[in-house]
Coordinates of C-alpha atoms in Angstrom, one line a residue:
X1327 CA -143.6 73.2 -151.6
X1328 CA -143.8 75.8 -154.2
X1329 CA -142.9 75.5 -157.9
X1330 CA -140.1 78.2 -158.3
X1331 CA -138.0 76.6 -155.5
X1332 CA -138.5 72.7 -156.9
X1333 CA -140.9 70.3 -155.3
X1334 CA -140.8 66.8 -153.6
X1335 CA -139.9 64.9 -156.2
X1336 CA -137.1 67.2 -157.5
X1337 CA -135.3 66.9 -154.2
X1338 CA -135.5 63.0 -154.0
X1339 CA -134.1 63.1 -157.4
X1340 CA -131.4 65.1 -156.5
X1341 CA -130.7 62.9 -153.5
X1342 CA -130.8 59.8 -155.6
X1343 CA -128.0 61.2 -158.0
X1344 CA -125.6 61.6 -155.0
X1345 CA -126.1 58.1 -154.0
X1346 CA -128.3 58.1 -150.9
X1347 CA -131.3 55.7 -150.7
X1348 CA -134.6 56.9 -150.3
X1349 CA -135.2 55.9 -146.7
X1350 CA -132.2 58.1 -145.5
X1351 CA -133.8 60.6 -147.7
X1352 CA -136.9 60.5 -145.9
X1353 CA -135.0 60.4 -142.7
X1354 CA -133.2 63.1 -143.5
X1355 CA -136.2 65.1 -144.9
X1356 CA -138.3 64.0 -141.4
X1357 CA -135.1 65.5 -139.1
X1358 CA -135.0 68.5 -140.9
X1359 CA -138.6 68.8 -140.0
X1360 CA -138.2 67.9 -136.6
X1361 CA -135.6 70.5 -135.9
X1362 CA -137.3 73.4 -137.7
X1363 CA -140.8 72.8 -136.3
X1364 CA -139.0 72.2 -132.7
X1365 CA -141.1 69.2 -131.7
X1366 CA -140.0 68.5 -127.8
X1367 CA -141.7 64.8 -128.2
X1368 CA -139.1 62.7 -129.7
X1369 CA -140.8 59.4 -131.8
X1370 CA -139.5 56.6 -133.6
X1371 CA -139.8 57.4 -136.9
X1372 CA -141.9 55.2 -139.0
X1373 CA -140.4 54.2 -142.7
X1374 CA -142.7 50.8 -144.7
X1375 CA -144.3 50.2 -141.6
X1376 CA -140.4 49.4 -139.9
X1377 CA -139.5 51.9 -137.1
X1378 CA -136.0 53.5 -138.0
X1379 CA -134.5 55.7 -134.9
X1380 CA -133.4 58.8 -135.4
X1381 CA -129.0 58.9 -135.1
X1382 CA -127.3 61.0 -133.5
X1383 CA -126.4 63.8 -136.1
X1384 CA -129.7 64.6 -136.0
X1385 CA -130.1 65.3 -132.3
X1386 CA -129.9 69.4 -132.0
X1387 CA -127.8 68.9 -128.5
X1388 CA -124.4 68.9 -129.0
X1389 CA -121.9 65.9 -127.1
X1390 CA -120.0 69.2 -125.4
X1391 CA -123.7 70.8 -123.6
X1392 CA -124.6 67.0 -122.6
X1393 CA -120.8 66.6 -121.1
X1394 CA -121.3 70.4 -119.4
X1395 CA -125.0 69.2 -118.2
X1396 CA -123.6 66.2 -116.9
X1397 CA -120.4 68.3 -114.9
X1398 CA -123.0 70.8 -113.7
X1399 CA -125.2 67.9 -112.3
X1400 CA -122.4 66.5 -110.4
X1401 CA -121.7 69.8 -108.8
X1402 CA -125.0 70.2 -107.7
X1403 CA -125.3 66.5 -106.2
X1404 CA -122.0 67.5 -104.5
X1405 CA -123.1 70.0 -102.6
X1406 CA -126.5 68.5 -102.1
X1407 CA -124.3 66.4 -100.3
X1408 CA -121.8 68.5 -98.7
X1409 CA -125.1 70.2 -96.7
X1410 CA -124.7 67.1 -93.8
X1411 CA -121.5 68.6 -92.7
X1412 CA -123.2 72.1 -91.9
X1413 CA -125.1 69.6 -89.6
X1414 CA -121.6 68.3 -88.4
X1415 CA -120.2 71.4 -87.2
X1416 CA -123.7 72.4 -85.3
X1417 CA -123.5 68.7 -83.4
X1418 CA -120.3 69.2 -82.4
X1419 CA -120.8 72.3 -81.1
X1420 CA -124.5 71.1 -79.1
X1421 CA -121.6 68.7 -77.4
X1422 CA -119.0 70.8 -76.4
X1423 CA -121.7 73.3 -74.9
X1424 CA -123.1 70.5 -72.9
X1425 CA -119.7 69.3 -72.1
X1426 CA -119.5 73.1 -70.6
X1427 CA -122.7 72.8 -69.4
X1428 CA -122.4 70.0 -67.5
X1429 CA -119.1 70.6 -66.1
X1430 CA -120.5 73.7 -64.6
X1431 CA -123.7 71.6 -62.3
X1432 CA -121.0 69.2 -61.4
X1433 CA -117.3 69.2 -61.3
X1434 CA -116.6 66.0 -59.8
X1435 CA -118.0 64.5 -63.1
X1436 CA -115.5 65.9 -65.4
X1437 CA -114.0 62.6 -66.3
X1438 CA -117.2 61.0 -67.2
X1439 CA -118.6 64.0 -69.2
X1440 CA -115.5 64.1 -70.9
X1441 CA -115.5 60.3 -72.1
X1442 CA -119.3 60.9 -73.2
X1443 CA -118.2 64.0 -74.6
X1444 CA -115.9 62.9 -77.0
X1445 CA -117.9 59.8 -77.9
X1446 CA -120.5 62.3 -79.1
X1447 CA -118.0 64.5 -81.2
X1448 CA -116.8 60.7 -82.9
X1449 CA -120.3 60.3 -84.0
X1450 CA -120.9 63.6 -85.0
X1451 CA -117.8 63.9 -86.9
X1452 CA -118.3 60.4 -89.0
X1453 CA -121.8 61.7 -90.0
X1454 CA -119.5 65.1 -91.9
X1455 CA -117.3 62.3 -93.3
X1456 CA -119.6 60.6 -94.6
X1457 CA -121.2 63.2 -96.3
X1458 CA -118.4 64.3 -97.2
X1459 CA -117.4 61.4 -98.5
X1460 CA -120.7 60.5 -100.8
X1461 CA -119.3 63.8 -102.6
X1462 CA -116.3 63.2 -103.3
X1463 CA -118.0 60.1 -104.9
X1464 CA -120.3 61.5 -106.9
X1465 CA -117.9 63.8 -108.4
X1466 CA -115.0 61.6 -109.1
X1467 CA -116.5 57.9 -109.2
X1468 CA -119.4 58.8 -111.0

């Protein structure tokens, strides 16, 4: 550091009058550091040969961007999620126009087509409720 704006020792001098020990200087010094130079690898930081972790104040991220990242990824899983009721709709319909179909080859088996008919719309509509289901679990359980 240059000589007209103070050097090493000047600071942890200054830092020792104000009652701060000279590890949390040198922790302090070493996040400073970190968050200037933008380093994307974050390491223990090493102090006499004893790791000492970095605390949170000296994380850049604010708690309010994790909290938004965190809403923003339960959106997303959401309608990740919600995309197996698309596949609902089109099953359902696949039945109903074989149900039409079918009815149309042979009338007299309109009871039986039915009955198959709307076993296939129960399985198709479960699959949608499941889906839609998982998200309303990942947005309100999670």
């Amino acid at each position: 550091i240059n000589a007209e704006y103070g050097d090493f020792q000047t600071f942890q001098h200054y830092f020792e009058q104000i009652n701060l020990s000279k590890n949390t200087f040198l922790i302090m010094m070493i996040g400073a550091a970190r968050l200037c130079t933008r380093v994307a690898i974050v390491r223990p930081l090493m102090v006499a040969n004893s790791p000492v972790f970095a605390t949170r104040s000296l994380h850049s991220t604010p708690a309010v961007m994790d909290e938004s990242l965190e809403q923003a990824s339960k959106f997303i899983g959401a309608g990740c999620a919600t995309v197996g009721v698309a596949g609902s709709g089109a099953g359902i319909g696949t039945v109903f126009g074989s149900l039409v179909e079918g009815y149309a080859r042979n009338p007299s088996l309109k009871t039986q087509l039915f009955s198959y008919c709307v076993l296939g719309f129960a399985l198709s509509e479960a699959m949608g409720l499941f889906c839609l289901m998982i998200a309303f679990l990942i947005l309100f359980a999670l």
